[in-house]
Coordinates of C-alpha atoms in Angstrom, one line a residue:
X44 CA 11.4 8.4 10.1
X45 CA 13.5 10.3 12.4
X46 CA 10.8 12.2 14.5
X47 CA 9.6 8.9 15.2
X48 CA 12.8 7.5 16.1
X49 CA 13.5 10.1 18.5
X50 CA 10.2 9.7 20.1
X51 CA 10.4 6.1 20.2
X52 CA 14.0 6.7 22.1
X53 CA 12.3 9.0 24.3
X54 CA 9.3 6.9 25.5
X55 CA 12.1 3.7 26.0
X56 CA 13.8 6.2 28.8
X57 CA 10.2 7.3 30.4
X58 CA 9.4 3.6 30.9
X59 CA 12.7 3.1 32.4
X60 CA 12.7 6.0 34.4
X61 CA 9.3 5.6 36.0
X62 CA 8.5 1.9 35.9
X63 CA 12.3 0.6 35.7
X64 CA 11.1 -1.4 32.8
X65 CA 13.2 -1.5 29.5
X66 CA 12.0 -2.5 26.2
X67 CA 12.5 -2.2 22.5
X68 CA 8.9 -3.6 22.1
X69 CA 7.0 0.1 21.8
X70 CA 4.2 0.2 18.9
X71 CA 3.9 3.7 17.4
X72 CA 1.3 4.7 14.9
X73 CA 0.6 8.1 13.2
X74 CA -2.1 9.8 15.4
X75 CA -5.6 9.2 13.4
X76 CA -7.2 12.3 12.1
X77 CA -10.2 12.9 14.3
X78 CA -7.4 13.2 17.7
X79 CA -4.9 16.1 18.5
X80 CA -1.5 14.5 18.1
X81 CA 1.2 13.8 15.9
X82 CA 2.2 10.0 16.9
X83 CA 0.2 7.7 19.0
X84 CA 1.9 5.4 21.8
X85 CA -0.3 1.8 21.8
X86 CA -0.1 1.0 25.2
X87 CA -2.0 -2.0 25.5
X88 CA 1.0 -4.1 24.8
X89 CA 2.3 -2.9 28.4
X90 CA -0.5 -3.3 30.5
X91 CA 0.5 -7.2 31.3
X92 CA 4.3 -6.3 31.8
X93 CA 3.4 -3.3 34.2
X94 CA 0.3 -4.6 35.7
X95 CA -1.5 -1.4 35.6
X96 CA -4.3 0.1 33.9
X97 CA -3.9 1.3 30.4
X98 CA -4.7 4.7 31.3
X99 CA -2.4 5.5 34.2
X100 CA 0.4 4.2 32.3
X101 CA -0.5 6.0 29.2
X102 CA -0.6 9.5 31.8
X103 CA 2.5 8.5 33.4
X104 CA 4.6 8.3 30.4
X105 CA 2.9 11.4 29.1
X106 CA 3.7 13.5 32.0
X107 CA 7.4 12.5 31.8
X108 CA 7.6 13.4 28.1
X109 CA 6.2 17.0 29.1
X110 CA 8.9 17.3 31.6
X111 CA 11.6 16.3 29.4
X112 CA 10.2 18.8 26.5
X113 CA 9.8 16.0 24.3
X114 CA 6.3 16.7 23.2
X115 CA 4.1 19.8 24.2
X116 CA 0.9 17.7 24.9
X117 CA -0.8 14.8 25.3
X118 CA -4.1 13.0 25.5
X119 CA -5.4 9.5 26.2
X120 CA -8.0 7.9 24.5
X121 CA -9.0 4.3 25.3
X122 CA -5.4 3.1 26.1
X123 CA -3.9 5.2 22.8
X124 CA -1.2 8.0 24.2
X125 CA -1.8 10.9 21.7
X126 CA 1.3 12.9 21.5
X127 CA 2.0 16.2 20.2
X128 CA 5.4 16.6 19.3
X129 CA 7.6 19.3 19.9
X130 CA 8.7 22.2 17.1
X131 CA 12.3 21.4 17.6
X132 CA 12.0 17.8 16.7
X133 CA 10.5 19.3 13.1
X134 CA 12.6 21.8 13.0
X135 CA 15.8 19.6 13.8
X136 CA 15.2 17.1 11.2
X137 CA 14.3 19.7 8.7
X138 CA 17.6 21.6 9.0
X139 CA 19.4 18.1 8.6
X140 CA 17.8 17.5 5.1
X141 CA 16.6 20.3 3.7
X142 CA 19.7 20.9 1.0
X143 CA 19.9 17.2 0.6
X144 CA 19.3 16.6 -3.1
X145 CA 19.3 12.8 -2.8
X146 CA 17.2 13.1 0.4
X147 CA 15.1 9.6 1.1
X148 CA 18.0 7.4 -0.9
X149 CA 20.2 5.4 1.3
X150 CA 23.8 6.3 0.8
X151 CA 25.0 2.8 2.3
X152 CA 25.1 0.4 -0.6
X153 CA 25.1 -3.6 0.6
X154 CA 27.9 -6.0 -0.6
X155 CA 25.2 -8.4 -1.8
X156 CA 23.6 -7.9 -5.0
X157 CA 19.6 -8.2 -6.1
X158 CA 19.1 -9.4 -10.0
X159 CA 16.1 -8.2 -11.5
X160 CA 14.8 -9.6 -14.2
X161 CA 12.1 -7.9 -16.6
X162 CA 10.7 -7.5 -20.0
X163 CA 11.8 -10.5 -21.6
X164 CA 9.9 -10.3 -25.1
X165 CA 9.8 -13.1 -28.0
X166 CA 11.4 -11.9 -30.9
X167 CA 8.5 -12.4 -33.0
X168 CA 6.7 -9.4 -32.4
X169 CA 7.2 -6.0 -31.0
X170 CA 6.5 -5.1 -27.5
X171 CA 2.9 -4.1 -26.5
X172 CA 1.0 -3.1 -23.3
X173 CA 1.7 -6.1 -21.1
X174 CA 5.3 -5.3 -21.9
X175 CA 5.0 -1.9 -20.7
X176 CA 3.5 -3.1 -17.2
X177 CA 5.9 -5.7 -16.8
X178 CA 9.1 -3.6 -17.6
X179 CA 7.6 -0.2 -15.6
X180 CA 7.2 -2.5 -12.6
X181 CA 10.8 -4.2 -12.8
X182 CA 12.9 -0.9 -13.5
X183 CA 10.8 0.9 -10.9
X184 CA 11.6 -1.7 -8.4
X185 CA 15.3 -1.8 -9.2
X186 CA 15.4 2.1 -8.5
X187 CA 13.3 1.5 -5.0
X188 CA 16.0 -1.3 -4.5
X189 CA 18.7 0.9 -5.1
X190 CA 17.6 3.7 -3.3
X191 CA 16.9 1.4 -0.3
X192 CA 21.0 0.7 -0.7
X193 CA 20.9 -2.6 -2.4
X194 CA 23.2 -3.2 -4.9
X195 CA 20.9 -4.0 -8.3
X196 CA 21.8 -5.7 -11.7
X197 CA 18.8 -5.6 -14.2
X198 CA 18.8 -8.2 -16.9
X199 CA 16.2 -9.6 -19.4
X200 CA 16.1 -13.3 -21.0
X201 CA 15.0 -12.9 -24.4
X202 CA 13.1 -15.6 -26.0
X203 CA 15.0 -15.8 -29.3
X204 CA 14.3 -19.5 -30.6
X205 CA 11.2 -21.6 -31.1
X206 CA 8.7 -22.2 -33.6
X207 CA 7.5 -18.6 -33.2
X208 CA 10.2 -17.3 -34.7
X209 CA 10.0 -19.5 -37.9
X210 CA 6.5 -18.4 -38.5
X211 CA 8.0 -15.1 -39.3
X212 CA 10.8 -16.2 -41.2
X213 CA 8.7 -18.9 -43.2
X214 CA 6.0 -15.7 -44.1
X215 CA 9.2 -13.2 -45.0
X216 CA 10.6 -15.6 -47.3
X217 CA 6.9 -16.2 -48.9
X218 CA 5.8 -12.7 -49.2
X219 CA 8.6 -10.1 -48.2
X220 CA 9.8 -10.1 -51.8
X221 CA 13.1 -9.0 -50.0
X222 CA 11.8 -6.0 -48.1
X223 CA 13.4 -4.9 -44.9
X224 CA 13.0 -2.4 -42.2
X225 CA 14.9 0.0 -43.7
X226 CA 13.6 -0.7 -47.3
X227 CA 9.9 -0.2 -45.9
X228 CA 10.6 1.9 -43.1
X229 CA 9.2 0.1 -40.5
X230 CA 10.6 -0.5 -37.1
X231 CA 12.4 -3.7 -37.2
X232 CA 9.9 -5.4 -34.3
X233 CA 6.8 -3.9 -35.8
X234 CA 8.2 -5.6 -39.3
X235 CA 8.7 -9.0 -37.8
X236 CA 5.8 -9.1 -35.9
X237 CA 3.6 -8.2 -39.3
X238 CA 4.8 -11.3 -41.0
X239 CA 3.9 -13.2 -37.6
X240 CA 0.5 -12.2 -38.2
X241 CA 0.3 -12.9 -41.9
X242 CA 1.6 -16.3 -41.1
X243 CA -1.4 -16.7 -38.7
X244 CA -4.0 -15.7 -41.4
X245 CA -2.3 -18.1 -44.0
X246 CA -2.5 -20.9 -41.1
X247 CA -6.2 -20.3 -40.4
X248 CA -7.2 -20.4 -44.9
X249 CA -5.1 -23.6 -45.3
X250 CA -7.0 -25.0 -41.9
X251 CA -10.1 -24.2 -43.4
X252 CA -9.4 -25.4 -46.6
X253 CA -8.0 -28.8 -45.1
X254 CA -11.2 -29.2 -43.2
X255 CA -13.4 -28.6 -46.1
X256 CA -11.9 -31.4 -47.8
X257 CA -12.6 -33.8 -44.8
X258 CA -9.8 -33.6 -42.5
X259 CA -10.4 -33.4 -38.9
X260 CA -10.2 -29.9 -37.1
X261 CA -7.4 -31.4 -35.1
X262 CA -5.8 -33.0 -38.1
X263 CA -5.9 -30.0 -40.2
X264 CA -4.1 -27.9 -37.3
X265 CA -1.5 -30.1 -37.2
X266 CA -1.1 -30.5 -41.1
X267 CA -1.6 -27.1 -42.3
X268 CA 1.5 -27.1 -45.2
X269 CA 2.8 -23.3 -43.8
X270 CA 2.8 -24.7 -40.3
X271 CA 4.9 -28.1 -41.2
X272 CA 7.5 -26.2 -43.2
X273 CA 7.8 -23.8 -39.9
X274 CA 8.5 -26.9 -38.0
X275 CA 10.9 -28.0 -40.8
X276 CA 12.8 -24.9 -40.3
X277 CA 13.0 -25.4 -36.5
X278 CA 14.8 -28.7 -37.1
X279 CA 16.9 -27.3 -39.3
X280 CA 17.9 -24.5 -37.0
X281 CA 18.2 -26.6 -34.3
X282 CA 20.8 -29.1 -36.1
X283 CA 22.7 -25.6 -37.4
X284 CA 21.6 -25.2 -40.9
X285 CA 24.2 -22.3 -42.0
X286 CA 21.1 -20.8 -44.2
X287 CA 18.4 -21.0 -41.6
X288 CA 20.6 -19.4 -38.6
X289 CA 21.7 -16.8 -41.0
X290 CA 18.0 -15.6 -41.8
X291 CA 17.5 -16.4 -38.1
X292 CA 19.9 -13.9 -36.9
X293 CA 19.3 -11.3 -39.5
X294 CA 15.7 -11.1 -38.3
X295 CA 16.2 -11.1 -34.9
X296 CA 19.1 -8.3 -35.2
X297 CA 15.9 -6.1 -36.9
X298 CA 13.8 -6.9 -33.9
X299 CA 17.0 -5.9 -31.2
X300 CA 17.2 -2.5 -32.8
X301 CA 13.5 -2.3 -32.7
X302 CA 13.2 -3.1 -29.0
X303 CA 16.3 -1.0 -28.3
X304 CA 14.3 1.9 -29.7
X305 CA 11.1 1.4 -27.7
X306 CA 13.6 0.7 -24.4
X307 CA 15.1 4.2 -24.9
X308 CA 11.7 5.9 -25.3
X309 CA 9.7 4.0 -22.4
X310 CA 13.1 5.3 -20.0
X311 CA 14.2 1.8 -18.7
X312 CA 17.7 -0.1 -19.2
X313 CA 19.7 -3.4 -18.3
X314 CA 23.0 -4.3 -17.4
X315 CA 23.1 -7.6 -19.4
X316 CA 21.2 -9.7 -21.7
X317 CA 20.4 -13.7 -21.6
X318 CA 19.5 -15.3 -24.9
X319 CA 17.4 -18.5 -25.0
X320 CA 19.2 -19.7 -28.1
X321 CA 22.2 -19.5 -25.3
X322 CA 20.6 -20.8 -22.3
X323 CA 18.1 -23.7 -23.5
X324 CA 20.8 -26.2 -23.2
X325 CA 21.9 -25.1 -19.7
X326 CA 20.7 -27.2 -16.6
X327 CA 20.7 -30.7 -18.0
X328 CA 24.1 -31.3 -16.1
X329 CA 22.1 -30.2 -13.0
X330 CA 19.5 -32.7 -14.0
X331 CA 21.7 -35.5 -14.2
X332 CA 23.5 -34.7 -11.1
X333 CA 19.9 -34.4 -9.3
X334 CA 19.2 -38.0 -10.7
X335 CA 22.1 -39.5 -9.2
X336 CA 21.1 -37.8 -5.7
X337 CA 17.4 -39.0 -5.8
X338 CA 16.1 -35.6 -6.3
X339 CA 14.8 -36.5 -9.6
X340 CA 13.4 -40.2 -10.5
X341 CA 13.3 -41.6 -14.6
X342 CA 10.3 -43.2 -16.1
X343 CA 10.4 -46.4 -18.1
X344 CA 10.1 -44.3 -21.3
X345 CA 13.6 -42.5 -20.6
X346 CA 12.1 -39.0 -19.2
X347 CA 13.6 -37.7 -15.7
X348 CA 11.0 -36.2 -13.4
X349 CA 10.7 -33.9 -10.1
X350 CA 7.8 -36.0 -7.8
X351 CA 6.7 -32.6 -5.4
X352 CA 3.4 -34.2 -4.4
X353 CA 4.8 -34.4 -0.6
X354 CA 5.1 -30.6 -1.5
X355 CA 1.7 -30.0 -2.4
X356 CA 2.6 -29.7 -6.0
X357 CA 2.4 -31.9 -9.1
X358 CA 5.2 -34.3 -10.7
X359 CA 7.1 -32.3 -12.8
X360 CA 8.9 -33.3 -16.2
X361 CA 12.6 -31.6 -16.2
X362 CA 13.8 -33.6 -19.2
X363 CA 12.0 -35.7 -22.0
X364 CA 12.8 -39.0 -23.2
X365 CA 15.1 -37.7 -26.0
X366 CA 17.2 -35.8 -23.6
X367 CA 16.0 -32.4 -25.0
X368 CA 15.1 -29.9 -22.1
X369 CA 12.1 -28.2 -20.8
X370 CA 11.5 -24.3 -19.9
X371 CA 12.0 -25.8 -15.9
X372 CA 15.4 -27.4 -17.1
X373 CA 16.7 -24.2 -18.8
X374 CA 15.5 -22.1 -16.2
X375 CA 17.2 -24.1 -13.4
X376 CA 20.5 -23.8 -15.8
X377 CA 20.0 -20.2 -16.3
X378 CA 19.4 -19.0 -12.3
X379 CA 22.9 -21.0 -11.5
X380 CA 24.8 -19.0 -14.5
X381 CA 23.5 -15.9 -13.5
X382 CA 25.0 -16.5 -9.9
X383 CA 28.4 -18.0 -11.9
X384 CA 28.2 -14.6 -14.0
X385 CA 27.9 -12.6 -10.8
X386 CA 29.3 -13.8 -8.0
X387 CA 28.1 -11.3 -5.5
X388 CA 24.1 -11.9 -6.0
X389 CA 22.4 -12.8 -2.9
X390 CA 18.6 -13.0 -4.6
X391 CA 17.0 -12.6 -7.6
X392 CA 13.5 -11.3 -8.8
X393 CA 11.7 -12.4 -11.9
X394 CA 9.2 -9.8 -12.9
X395 CA 6.5 -12.3 -15.1
X396 CA 2.5 -12.1 -15.1
X397 CA 0.5 -14.5 -12.8
X398 CA 0.2 -16.8 -15.2
X399 CA 3.4 -18.1 -14.3
X400 CA 2.9 -18.6 -10.5
X401 CA 3.0 -22.0 -10.6
X402 CA 6.0 -22.4 -12.7
X403 CA 8.3 -20.3 -10.2
X404 CA 7.1 -21.8 -7.3
X405 CA 8.3 -25.3 -9.0
X406 CA 11.6 -23.7 -10.0
X407 CA 12.2 -22.4 -6.7
X408 CA 11.3 -25.4 -4.8
X409 CA 13.5 -27.6 -7.2
X410 CA 16.1 -25.3 -6.8
X411 CA 16.0 -25.8 -2.8
X412 CA 16.0 -29.6 -3.5
X413 CA 19.2 -29.3 -5.3
X414 CA 20.8 -27.5 -2.5
X415 CA 21.4 -23.7 -3.9
X416 CA 21.4 -21.9 -0.6
X417 CA 20.6 -18.9 -2.6
X418 CA 17.8 -19.7 -3.9
X419 CA 15.6 -18.8 -0.4
X420 CA 15.9 -15.7 -1.7
X421 CA 14.3 -16.1 -5.1
X422 CA 11.2 -13.8 -5.4
X423 CA 8.4 -13.5 -8.0
X424 CA 7.0 -10.2 -8.9
X425 CA 3.6 -11.5 -9.9
X426 CA 1.4 -9.2 -11.3
X427 CA -1.8 -9.2 -13.0
X428 CA -2.5 -9.0 -16.6
X429 CA -3.5 -6.0 -18.6
X430 CA -6.8 -6.3 -20.2
X431 CA -8.6 -3.8 -22.8
X432 CA -12.3 -2.9 -22.6
X433 CA -12.4 -4.8 -26.2
X434 CA -11.3 -8.0 -24.4
X435 CA -8.0 -9.6 -24.3
X436 CA -5.2 -8.7 -26.4
X437 CA -4.0 -11.6 -29.0
X438 CA -0.8 -11.2 -30.7
X439 CA -1.4 -13.6 -33.8
X440 CA -4.6 -11.6 -34.4
X441 CA -2.6 -8.0 -34.4
X442 CA -5.4 -6.8 -31.6
X443 CA -2.8 -5.6 -28.9
X444 CA -1.7 -2.2 -27.9
X445 CA 1.0 -1.6 -29.7
X446 CA 3.7 0.2 -26.8
X447 CA 5.1 2.3 -29.1
X448 CA 1.8 3.6 -30.3
X449 CA 0.4 4.2 -27.1
X450 CA 3.3 6.4 -25.7
X451 CA 3.0 8.2 -29.4
X452 CA -0.7 9.0 -28.2
X453 CA 0.0 9.8 -24.7
X454 CA 2.3 12.5 -25.9
X455 CA -0.2 13.7 -28.5
X456 CA -2.7 14.1 -25.9
X457 CA -0.5 15.8 -23.4
X458 CA 0.3 18.2 -26.1
X459 CA -3.3 18.9 -27.0
X460 CA -4.1 19.8 -23.3
X461 CA -1.2 21.8 -22.9
X462 CA -1.7 23.9 -25.8
X463 CA -5.4 24.6 -24.2
X464 CA -4.0 25.8 -20.8
X465 CA -1.5 27.7 -22.8
X466 CA 1.4 27.9 -19.8
X467 CA 4.3 27.1 -22.2
X468 CA 4.4 30.4 -24.1
X469 CA 7.6 31.5 -24.7
X470 CA 9.5 27.8 -24.8
X471 CA 11.0 26.5 -28.2
X472 CA 9.3 24.0 -30.0
X473 CA 12.1 21.5 -28.6
X474 CA 11.4 22.4 -25.0
X475 CA 7.6 22.2 -25.6
X476 CA 8.0 18.7 -27.0
X477 CA 10.3 17.4 -24.1
X478 CA 7.3 18.6 -21.7
X479 CA 4.9 16.7 -23.6
X480 CA 6.7 13.7 -24.1
X481 CA 7.4 14.2 -20.2
X482 CA 3.9 14.6 -19.0
X483 CA 2.5 12.3 -21.4
X484 CA 4.6 9.2 -20.4
X485 CA 4.4 10.0 -16.8
X486 CA 0.8 9.6 -17.2
X487 CA 1.0 6.3 -18.3
X488 CA 3.9 5.2 -16.2
X489 CA 1.7 6.6 -13.0
X490 CA -1.6 5.4 -14.2
X491 CA 0.3 1.5 -14.0
X492 CA 2.3 1.9 -11.2
X493 CA -0.3 3.3 -8.4
X494 CA -1.9 -0.1 -8.9
X495 CA -0.8 -2.7 -6.6
X496 CA 1.0 -5.1 -8.7
X497 CA -1.4 -8.4 -7.6
X498 CA -4.2 -6.2 -9.1
X499 CA -5.7 -6.8 -13.0
X500 CA -5.8 -3.8 -14.6
X501 CA -8.5 -2.6 -17.3
X502 CA -6.8 -0.1 -19.4
X503 CA -8.7 2.1 -21.3
X504 CA -6.5 4.6 -23.0
X505 CA -8.8 7.4 -23.0
X506 CA -9.5 6.9 -19.2
X507 CA -5.9 6.8 -18.6
X508 CA -5.3 10.4 -19.8
X509 CA -7.6 12.3 -17.1
X510 CA -5.2 14.6 -16.0
X511 CA -7.0 15.3 -12.8
X512 CA -6.8 14.1 -9.4
X513 CA -4.3 10.9 -8.2
X514 CA -2.5 11.3 -11.6
X515 CA 1.3 12.0 -12.5
X516 CA 0.5 15.4 -14.4
X517 CA -1.2 16.5 -11.1
X518 CA 2.1 15.8 -9.5
X519 CA 4.1 17.2 -11.9
X520 CA 2.3 20.3 -12.0
X521 CA 2.8 20.9 -8.5
X522 CA 6.6 20.0 -8.9
X523 CA 6.4 22.7 -11.7
X524 CA 4.5 25.5 -9.0
X525 CA 7.5 25.1 -6.6
X526 CA 10.3 25.4 -9.4
X527 CA 8.4 29.3 -10.0
X528 CA 8.4 29.9 -6.5
X529 CA 12.1 29.0 -6.3
X530 CA 12.6 31.6 -9.4
X531 CA 10.7 34.6 -7.6
X532 CA 13.2 34.7 -4.5
X533 CA 15.6 37.5 -4.6
X534 CA 17.2 36.6 -1.1
X535 CA 20.0 33.7 -0.1
X536 CA 18.5 30.7 1.4
X537 CA 21.7 28.8 1.6
X538 CA 22.9 28.6 5.0
X539 CA 19.7 29.4 7.0
X540 CA 19.2 27.0 10.4
X541 CA 15.6 27.5 11.5
X542 CA 14.1 27.8 14.8
X543 CA 10.6 29.4 15.3
X544 CA 6.7 28.2 15.7
X545 CA 5.6 26.3 13.1
X546 CA 1.9 26.1 11.8
X547 CA -0.3 22.9 11.6
X548 CA -0.1 22.9 7.8
X549 CA 4.0 23.0 7.8
X550 CA 4.0 20.2 10.6
X551 CA 1.9 17.9 8.3
X552 CA 4.5 18.6 5.4
X553 CA 7.7 18.1 7.2
X554 CA 5.9 15.0 9.0
X555 CA 5.0 13.5 5.4
X556 CA 8.5 14.3 3.9
X557 CA 9.6 12.7 7.3
X558 CA 8.1 9.2 6.2
X559 CA 9.6 9.2 2.8
X560 CA 13.0 6.8 3.3
X561 CA 10.5 4.3 5.5
X562 CA 8.6 4.5 2.2
X563 CA 11.0 3.4 0.3
X564 CA 12.1 1.0 2.4
X565 CA 8.3 -0.8 2.9
X566 CA 8.1 -0.6 -1.0
X567 CA 11.2 -2.5 -1.5
X568 CA 10.6 -5.2 1.0
X569 CA 7.1 -5.7 0.3
X570 CA 7.7 -5.0 -3.8
X571 CA 5.5 -2.7 -4.5
X572 CA 5.9 0.8 -6.0
X573 CA 2.3 1.6 -5.8
X574 CA 3.6 2.4 -2.0
X575 CA 6.0 5.4 -3.6
X576 CA 3.3 6.5 -6.2
X577 CA 0.6 7.0 -3.5
X578 CA 2.9 8.4 -1.0
X579 CA 4.1 11.3 -3.4
X580 CA 0.1 11.9 -4.7
X581 CA -0.3 12.5 -0.5
X582 CA 2.6 14.7 -0.3
X583 CA 1.4 16.7 -3.1
X584 CA -2.1 16.9 -1.7
X585 CA -0.6 18.1 1.5
X586 CA 1.5 20.8 -0.3
X587 CA -1.2 22.1 -2.2
X588 CA -3.2 22.7 1.2
X589 CA -0.1 24.2 2.5
X590 CA 0.4 26.5 -0.5
X591 CA -3.5 27.9 -0.3
X592 CA -3.3 28.0 3.5
X593 CA 0.1 30.1 4.1
X594 CA 1.6 33.1 2.2
X595 CA 4.6 32.3 1.2
X596 CA 6.7 34.8 -0.9
X597 CA 4.1 37.3 0.4
X598 CA 4.6 36.5 3.7
X599 CA 4.8 39.7 6.4
X600 CA 7.8 38.2 8.1
X601 CA 10.8 37.4 6.7
X602 CA 12.0 34.4 8.4
X603 CA 8.7 32.6 7.5
X604 CA 9.4 33.5 4.1
X605 CA 12.5 32.1 3.8
X606 CA 11.6 29.1 5.6
X607 CA 8.2 28.2 3.7
X608 CA 10.4 28.9 0.3
X609 CA 13.1 26.1 2.0
X610 CA 10.3 23.8 2.8
X611 CA 8.9 24.2 -0.8
X612 CA 12.0 23.7 -1.9
X613 CA 12.2 20.3 -0.1
X614 CA 9.2 19.3 -1.5
X615 CA 10.2 19.7 -5.2
X616 CA 13.4 17.5 -4.2
X617 CA 11.3 14.7 -2.2
X618 CA 8.6 14.8 -5.4
X619 CA 11.3 14.7 -7.6
X620 CA 13.1 11.6 -6.1
X621 CA 10.0 9.5 -5.6
X622 CA 8.7 10.3 -9.1
X623 CA 12.8 9.1 -10.4
X624 CA 12.1 5.7 -8.3
X625 CA 8.9 5.4 -10.9
X626 CA 10.8 6.1 -14.0
X627 CA 8.8 9.2 -14.3
X628 CA 10.5 12.6 -14.8
X629 CA 9.5 16.3 -13.6
X630 CA 9.1 19.4 -15.7
X631 CA 9.8 23.2 -14.6
X632 CA 6.8 24.4 -16.5
X633 CA 3.7 22.7 -17.6

């Protein structure tokens, strides 16, 4: 924060000049609304060092700042020094950033990179609402890390092997009659997912028949004919059976095409892809070397384990008795492989739901025991699940909110509301459709990202399309209002420098803009895009108060008119940049 940084330096000078006391440990905070002032110095930490009462310290510092023209006034309340900052500092800051289209973003890029993993779907079903939260969080944090000055690699690991994909393959062989996504005009991931649901229906019916014929429920579930065929297919795949592998490749390719379409519509992307079919054999070498060094131990049955009880965790299997890997094994290997592939990686962020909290505690601890120094910078971006009013989503039963369907629904809703408002008259159909999609997806993204990732979300699609209050459309509408102001000017503002008395509303707006870079860094360090979402909402509320209280284009004074136009322009830049960190676009008309 530019203004706070200047005031901090002036307070340091005051303490040095008045008390001969040098310190960088100065606690500043925003002045509470019930008191006059912009920035507050917390005086209590200085009392012990200076051996004076807090009121006396505050008044001496305040007098010094008045004499040096750093502040225009001050007041002392119970050991808090409330400072009203000189307009000069606000205007110096404003003049320095008003033409910066990338305002808020760091222009220094670290040599060390962070890799962010998100999405990471299974290839037996389309992406759903839970994946949307995952993708939005991972993508948004990637953009926030970039804006804070980090180099970022975005990646995912796709679960493209195992019994789940074999279930879809068996059902396709039994019931498709050779249909394909192209022949049925069904999106590839949806097409394959339908056969996964079909498999489950047949499976349940066979289990019921086995129970009727005298089998116990447990035996019936393990001996359903269609499940036994899927298990047999998995064995064939793992042994490299040509026919099975070709079918596996074909059906996965359908799913990948579907995923890419969803990612494009959602507005997320990736720099690299990892596939479990490639990584499931990774990690075994590190298990064997860890066995030699004593990190792991072998049980009598030949399985290899890691004893983490001294660390407050349990014993964890890392290699089965038959030598096959478990998820932990391949996660160890994949982490190491990523560092080999991208040597500049200094840290990794895993965007995965909170049901995997324990898994990542174990993974990070094992990597530390194996001696990988970079493991100190691993982070699990854990997030709460997304529930529906009707209950938990279940892929096998087809009771999920499909990501594509949800995005289409949001776009339709935006269209209905926009048509009622009648603000888009004169635009072409293509231009209108672009606005509908931008507003609809913005509403969806903002609804999810404004919530702290750790919190569980009860997602009601109807409620999420409320276009009042703390919503993306409210913010986007304010941006569009600013663009209409800029289109209404008939004078040049490109080279103006301002030096004038500021109104309270103008100072509030500049103060909020000034805090944007620090909000980005706070969001990056706390791994929480909700800080950006709520920041931009507050910015828009302050702007709307400014807009309603002070004339802009109708101001009687040319210098005020020009200044307020440029201030509005900078607000627009900040809104656009903040929303961009959330993956949300803006529109010029709504």
